[in-house]
């Protein structure tokens, strides 16, 4: 599982930071990629990254401001023109369906793959045997959501020493035992795999936020998260300006991560006023409150 940052700037594209887009690489887990937000020129960023548009399974939009959605029509159309056939599901606040339908209809675009557009509300928006995705509202000028992505727990590892001690040889039945299932050995013994498994492996948890001022829902979304990805638009001294426009500062973001018990904070969505030196100062301000803070640049990859 990897986080691939395709755009880490706020509002408008810059020379070093494009507008918001974040890919969650799930190739190892399910052979697909999920995308969170799709600002202008996201498809250009994808061309310069390991992400493959044809492998996109889901796109989650946090809110409908242009720096988070203006790349969608182009990406959807190019994916079609490149011959994609696999279904794609798009999640977003109410209004996302009208935006996509209008853009595709007025531009006479067509899709070669099934596109399902889901307008979300607070609660679970997707769940299967591997992952559960929950959305909660944030505080911004338009409806904005944060997403909590929870990986299901995995069965513990097989106790190889105990298997050997009980005279259980290697063979195709091991696949059943690894899943905690029963299997019959060639000598007729019925083995219960659950008796040979170690403690379950805790699934990973991510919290990915849209634009927001400080909100109580941050503690719910990022509770005990392995990684929290949160906007840090302005420095601590500019709190009044940041909050007036629906954004957060360094200290507000770091405090949210600390209060939620997150293990790591990755800051993104930086104002264009900050060059590389200024961005480092933002990271330093976050670390005053939450030491395990990392600063995202375009094309940075963080493994989980």
Short mmCIF file of C-alpha atoms in Angstrom, two decimals:
data_model
loop_
_atom_site.label_atom_id
_atom_site.label_comp_id
_atom_site.label_asym_id
_atom_site.label_seq_id
_atom_site.Cartn_x
_atom_site.Cartn_y
_atom_site.Cartn_z
CA UNK A 1 0.00 0.00 0.00
CA UNK A 2 1.44 3.34 -1.06
CA UNK A 3 0.35 6.97 -1.07
CA UNK A 4 1.44 8.74 -4.26
CA UNK A 5 1.01 12.52 -4.13
CA UNK A 6 0.13 13.91 -7.56
CA UNK A 7 -0.75 17.44 -6.46
CA UNK A 8 0.06 19.15 -3.16
CA UNK A 9 -0.76 22.82 -3.76
CA UNK A 10 -3.79 24.91 -2.82
CA UNK A 11 -6.05 26.92 -5.08
CA UNK A 12 -4.02 27.30 -8.27
CA UNK A 13 -1.27 25.29 -9.97
CA UNK A 14 2.30 26.39 -9.31
CA UNK A 15 5.65 25.57 -10.86
CA UNK A 16 6.48 23.08 -8.11
CA UNK A 17 3.05 22.08 -6.82
CA UNK A 18 0.00 21.13 -8.85
CA UNK A 19 -3.46 21.25 -7.30
CA UNK A 20 -4.96 18.45 -5.22
CA UNK A 21 -4.76 14.78 -6.21
CA UNK A 22 -3.61 11.78 -4.21
CA UNK A 23 -3.38 8.16 -5.39
CA UNK A 24 -3.63 5.18 -3.07
CA UNK A 25 -1.73 2.34 -4.71
CA UNK A 26 -3.46 -0.94 -3.89
CA UNK A 27 -1.78 -3.07 -6.55
CA UNK A 28 -0.52 -5.55 -3.96
CA UNK A 29 -3.84 -5.69 -2.15
CA UNK A 30 -6.38 -5.76 -5.03
CA UNK A 31 -4.55 -4.95 -8.26
CA UNK A 32 -6.04 -1.45 -8.50
CA UNK A 33 -5.52 2.18 -7.58
CA UNK A 34 -7.84 4.61 -5.81
CA UNK A 35 -7.67 8.36 -6.43
CA UNK A 36 -8.61 11.06 -3.93
CA UNK A 37 -9.48 14.37 -5.63
CA UNK A 38 -8.60 15.24 -9.19
CA UNK A 39 -7.52 18.83 -9.67
CA UNK A 40 -6.65 20.40 -13.00
CA UNK A 41 -3.94 18.52 -14.96
CA UNK A 42 -4.07 15.44 -12.75
CA UNK A 43 -3.84 13.26 -15.86
CA UNK A 44 -0.60 15.04 -16.77
CA UNK A 45 0.75 14.30 -13.29
CA UNK A 46 -0.28 10.66 -13.70
CA UNK A 47 1.83 10.44 -16.86
CA UNK A 48 4.87 11.38 -14.78
CA UNK A 49 4.11 8.90 -12.00
CA UNK A 50 3.80 5.12 -11.49
CA UNK A 51 -0.02 5.45 -11.56
CA UNK A 52 -1.87 3.88 -14.51
CA UNK A 53 -5.23 5.48 -15.35
CA UNK A 54 -6.51 2.16 -16.65
CA UNK A 55 -5.99 0.62 -13.22
CA UNK A 56 -8.17 3.18 -11.45
CA UNK A 57 -10.99 1.43 -9.63
CA UNK A 58 -12.40 4.27 -7.52
CA UNK A 59 -12.17 8.05 -7.33
CA UNK A 60 -13.17 9.79 -4.11
CA UNK A 61 -13.85 13.54 -4.31
CA UNK A 62 -13.74 15.54 -1.07
CA UNK A 63 -15.58 18.64 -2.34
CA UNK A 64 -16.53 20.47 -5.51
CA UNK A 65 -14.09 23.38 -5.56
CA UNK A 66 -12.30 23.57 -8.89
CA UNK A 67 -8.83 22.80 -7.59
CA UNK A 68 -10.19 19.42 -6.53
CA UNK A 69 -12.36 18.45 -9.54
CA UNK A 70 -11.38 20.32 -12.71
CA UNK A 71 -9.17 17.41 -13.82
CA UNK A 72 -12.01 14.89 -13.78
CA UNK A 73 -13.54 15.35 -17.28
CA UNK A 74 -10.16 15.09 -18.97
CA UNK A 75 -9.06 12.08 -16.97
CA UNK A 76 -12.33 10.21 -17.53
CA UNK A 77 -12.25 10.94 -21.26
CA UNK A 78 -8.59 10.03 -21.74
CA UNK A 79 -9.10 6.80 -19.85
CA UNK A 80 -11.80 5.97 -22.38
CA UNK A 81 -9.75 7.01 -25.42
CA UNK A 82 -6.97 4.72 -24.21
CA UNK A 83 -9.38 1.80 -24.39
CA UNK A 84 -10.17 1.18 -20.73
CA UNK A 85 -12.94 -1.37 -20.15
CA UNK A 86 -12.87 -1.93 -16.40
CA UNK A 87 -15.65 -0.26 -14.37
CA UNK A 88 -14.91 2.90 -12.41
CA UNK A 89 -16.85 4.25 -9.43
CA UNK A 90 -16.79 7.95 -8.59
CA UNK A 91 -17.80 9.11 -5.11
CA UNK A 92 -18.43 12.74 -4.18
CA UNK A 93 -20.75 15.28 -2.58
CA UNK A 94 -24.17 16.06 -4.09
CA UNK A 95 -23.65 17.86 -7.38
CA UNK A 96 -20.79 15.69 -8.62
CA UNK A 97 -23.13 13.74 -10.90
CA UNK A 98 -24.47 16.90 -12.58
CA UNK A 99 -20.91 18.19 -13.05
CA UNK A 100 -19.74 15.01 -14.76
CA UNK A 101 -22.86 14.58 -16.89
CA UNK A 102 -22.73 18.20 -18.08
CA UNK A 103 -19.01 18.12 -18.88
CA UNK A 104 -19.22 14.85 -20.82
CA UNK A 105 -22.45 15.75 -22.63
CA UNK A 106 -21.47 19.27 -23.67
CA UNK A 107 -18.05 18.10 -24.89
CA UNK A 108 -19.61 15.18 -26.80
CA UNK A 109 -17.34 12.81 -24.89
CA UNK A 110 -18.02 9.09 -24.60
CA UNK A 111 -16.88 6.41 -22.20
CA UNK A 112 -15.84 2.87 -23.11
CA UNK A 113 -16.31 1.63 -19.57
CA UNK A 114 -19.12 1.62 -16.99
CA UNK A 115 -19.01 4.71 -14.75
CA UNK A 116 -21.03 4.69 -11.54
CA UNK A 117 -21.36 8.09 -9.84
CA UNK A 118 -22.31 7.90 -6.16
CA UNK A 119 -23.34 11.08 -4.35
CA UNK A 120 -22.34 10.52 -0.75
CA UNK A 121 -23.60 11.48 2.67
CA UNK A 122 -22.13 10.88 6.11
CA UNK A 123 -21.48 7.23 6.88
CA UNK A 124 -20.04 4.17 5.17
CA UNK A 125 -19.76 4.80 1.43
CA UNK A 126 -18.01 1.56 0.47
CA UNK A 127 -17.30 -1.77 2.12
CA UNK A 128 -16.14 -5.19 1.03
CA UNK A 129 -14.08 -8.02 2.56
CA UNK A 130 -10.87 -5.96 2.33
CA UNK A 131 -11.75 -2.33 3.02
CA UNK A 132 -14.34 -0.05 4.61
CA UNK A 133 -14.48 3.61 3.60
CA UNK A 134 -16.37 6.05 5.81
CA UNK A 135 -17.06 9.70 4.96
CA UNK A 136 -17.76 12.47 7.46
CA UNK A 137 -18.50 16.15 6.79
CA UNK A 138 -15.86 18.79 7.43
CA UNK A 139 -16.16 22.57 7.82
CA UNK A 140 -15.56 24.50 4.59
CA UNK A 141 -17.35 27.00 2.35
CA UNK A 142 -19.04 24.18 0.44
CA UNK A 143 -19.88 20.64 1.55
CA UNK A 144 -16.54 18.95 2.13
CA UNK A 145 -15.77 15.44 3.35
CA UNK A 146 -12.95 13.50 4.89
CA UNK A 147 -12.51 9.79 4.26
CA UNK A 148 -11.44 7.08 6.70
CA UNK A 149 -10.09 3.98 4.94
CA UNK A 150 -9.93 0.89 7.16
CA UNK A 151 -8.29 -2.31 6.02
CA UNK A 152 -9.82 -5.49 7.43
CA UNK A 153 -7.77 -7.47 9.91
CA UNK A 154 -5.83 -10.37 8.44
CA UNK A 155 -5.46 -13.87 9.92
CA UNK A 156 -2.30 -14.36 11.94
CA UNK A 157 0.71 -16.19 10.53
CA UNK A 158 0.92 -19.96 10.71
CA UNK A 159 3.05 -21.29 13.59
CA UNK A 160 5.57 -23.28 11.54
CA UNK A 161 7.33 -24.65 14.62
CA UNK A 162 4.12 -26.09 16.00
CA UNK A 163 3.17 -27.54 12.60
CA UNK A 164 6.51 -29.30 12.45
CA UNK A 165 6.18 -30.55 16.03
CA UNK A 166 2.79 -32.06 15.18
CA UNK A 167 4.17 -33.72 12.06
CA UNK A 168 2.13 -31.67 9.60
CA UNK A 169 4.05 -31.58 6.31
CA UNK A 170 4.02 -28.83 3.70
CA UNK A 171 1.54 -29.25 0.87
CA UNK A 172 -1.37 -27.66 -0.94
CA UNK A 173 -3.47 -27.90 2.24
CA UNK A 174 -1.36 -25.13 3.72
CA UNK A 175 -3.39 -22.54 1.82
CA UNK A 176 -6.50 -23.66 3.72
CA UNK A 177 -4.68 -23.66 7.04
CA UNK A 178 -3.38 -20.11 6.42
CA UNK A 179 -6.98 -18.95 6.09
CA UNK A 180 -7.91 -20.67 9.35
CA UNK A 181 -9.85 -23.37 7.53
CA UNK A 182 -9.82 -27.11 8.11
CA UNK A 183 -7.94 -29.45 5.80
CA UNK A 184 -7.59 -33.22 5.50
CA UNK A 185 -4.02 -34.53 5.22
CA UNK A 186 -3.02 -37.52 3.06
CA UNK A 187 -2.82 -39.67 6.23
CA UNK A 188 -6.49 -38.90 6.96
CA UNK A 189 -6.00 -36.45 9.80
CA UNK A 190 -8.40 -33.48 9.87
CA UNK A 191 -6.47 -30.34 10.84
CA UNK A 192 -8.13 -27.16 12.11
CA UNK A 193 -6.06 -24.27 10.73
CA UNK A 194 -7.39 -21.85 13.36
CA UNK A 195 -5.47 -23.78 16.03
CA UNK A 196 -2.16 -23.00 14.30
CA UNK A 197 -2.63 -19.31 13.60
CA UNK A 198 -0.98 -16.53 15.55
CA UNK A 199 -2.79 -13.34 16.62
CA UNK A 200 -4.66 -11.52 13.83
CA UNK A 201 -2.71 -8.82 11.99
CA UNK A 202 -4.34 -5.46 12.52
CA UNK A 203 -5.46 -3.80 9.30
CA UNK A 204 -4.05 -0.41 8.38
CA UNK A 205 -6.07 2.80 8.75
CA UNK A 206 -5.78 5.98 6.66
CA UNK A 207 -7.54 9.30 7.09
CA UNK A 208 -7.61 11.60 4.05
CA UNK A 209 -9.13 15.03 4.56
CA UNK A 210 -10.64 17.56 2.22
CA UNK A 211 -10.38 21.29 2.90
CA UNK A 212 -11.51 22.24 6.39
CA UNK A 213 -11.17 24.43 9.40
CA UNK A 214 -10.75 22.64 12.75
CA UNK A 215 -13.68 20.28 13.28
CA UNK A 216 -14.67 17.68 15.89
CA UNK A 217 -15.05 15.11 13.11
CA UNK A 218 -11.27 15.10 12.64
CA UNK A 219 -10.88 13.10 15.85
CA UNK A 220 -13.34 10.49 14.56
CA UNK A 221 -11.89 10.23 11.06
CA UNK A 222 -8.26 9.98 12.21
CA UNK A 223 -8.70 8.06 15.46
CA UNK A 224 -5.59 5.84 15.90
CA UNK A 225 -4.90 6.13 12.15
CA UNK A 226 -1.58 4.88 10.84
CA UNK A 227 -1.46 7.92 8.55
CA UNK A 228 -3.44 11.14 8.54
CA UNK A 229 -3.28 13.29 5.38
CA UNK A 230 -4.47 16.81 6.09
CA UNK A 231 -4.39 20.23 4.47
CA UNK A 232 -1.97 22.79 5.94
CA UNK A 233 -2.70 25.84 3.87
CA UNK A 234 -1.10 28.55 5.99
CA UNK A 235 1.31 29.14 8.86
CA UNK A 236 0.19 29.35 12.48
CA UNK A 237 0.30 33.17 12.60
CA UNK A 238 -2.33 33.38 9.83
CA UNK A 239 -5.09 31.46 11.63
CA UNK A 240 -7.74 34.15 11.20
CA UNK A 241 -7.18 34.33 7.43
CA UNK A 242 -7.00 30.54 7.05
CA UNK A 243 -10.17 29.88 9.00
CA UNK A 244 -12.07 32.70 7.28
CA UNK A 245 -11.52 30.91 3.98
CA UNK A 246 -12.31 27.44 5.37
CA UNK A 247 -8.74 26.22 5.84
CA UNK A 248 -6.36 25.11 8.59
CA UNK A 249 -2.96 26.22 9.80
CA UNK A 250 0.07 24.21 10.82
CA UNK A 251 -0.69 24.24 14.52
CA UNK A 252 -4.37 23.44 13.96
CA UNK A 253 -3.53 20.47 11.74
CA UNK A 254 -0.85 19.15 14.09
CA UNK A 255 -3.18 19.50 17.06
CA UNK A 256 -5.87 17.50 15.22
CA UNK A 257 -3.38 14.70 14.56
CA UNK A 258 -2.22 14.68 18.17
CA UNK A 259 -5.75 14.69 19.59
CA UNK A 260 -6.84 11.86 17.26
CA UNK A 261 -3.93 9.64 18.30
CA UNK A 262 -2.69 9.33 14.72
CA UNK A 263 0.70 7.72 14.26
CA UNK A 264 1.90 9.87 11.34
CA UNK A 265 0.78 13.15 9.80
CA UNK A 266 1.44 14.07 6.16
CA UNK A 267 0.74 17.71 5.34
CA UNK A 268 -0.38 18.87 1.90
CA UNK A 269 -2.49 21.59 0.18
CA UNK A 270 0.06 24.34 0.79
CA UNK A 271 -0.61 27.92 -0.27
CA UNK A 272 1.31 29.08 -3.35
CA UNK A 273 2.89 31.79 -1.19
CA UNK A 274 5.33 29.18 0.16
CA UNK A 275 8.44 28.18 -1.76
CA UNK A 276 10.48 25.13 -0.72
CA UNK A 277 12.08 27.00 2.17
CA UNK A 278 8.72 28.28 3.32
CA UNK A 279 7.22 24.79 3.10
CA UNK A 280 9.95 23.48 5.36
CA UNK A 281 8.99 26.13 7.91
CA UNK A 282 5.41 24.85 7.79
CA UNK A 283 6.66 21.35 8.52
CA UNK A 284 8.75 22.65 11.40
CA UNK A 285 5.72 24.41 12.90
CA UNK A 286 3.73 21.17 12.73
CA UNK A 287 6.55 19.27 14.40
CA UNK A 288 6.42 21.65 17.35
CA UNK A 289 3.13 19.97 18.26
CA UNK A 290 3.24 16.64 16.38
CA UNK A 291 6.83 15.47 15.83
CA UNK A 292 6.02 12.67 13.38
CA UNK A 293 5.00 15.06 10.60
CA UNK A 294 6.08 14.69 6.98
CA UNK A 295 5.76 17.24 4.19
CA UNK A 296 4.38 16.04 0.86
CA UNK A 297 5.79 17.27 -2.45
CA UNK A 298 4.39 16.37 -5.85
CA UNK A 299 5.36 12.79 -6.79
CA UNK A 300 6.40 11.85 -3.25
CA UNK A 301 5.60 8.23 -2.37
CA UNK A 302 4.94 7.07 1.19
CA UNK A 303 4.74 3.34 1.91
CA UNK A 304 2.52 1.92 4.61
#
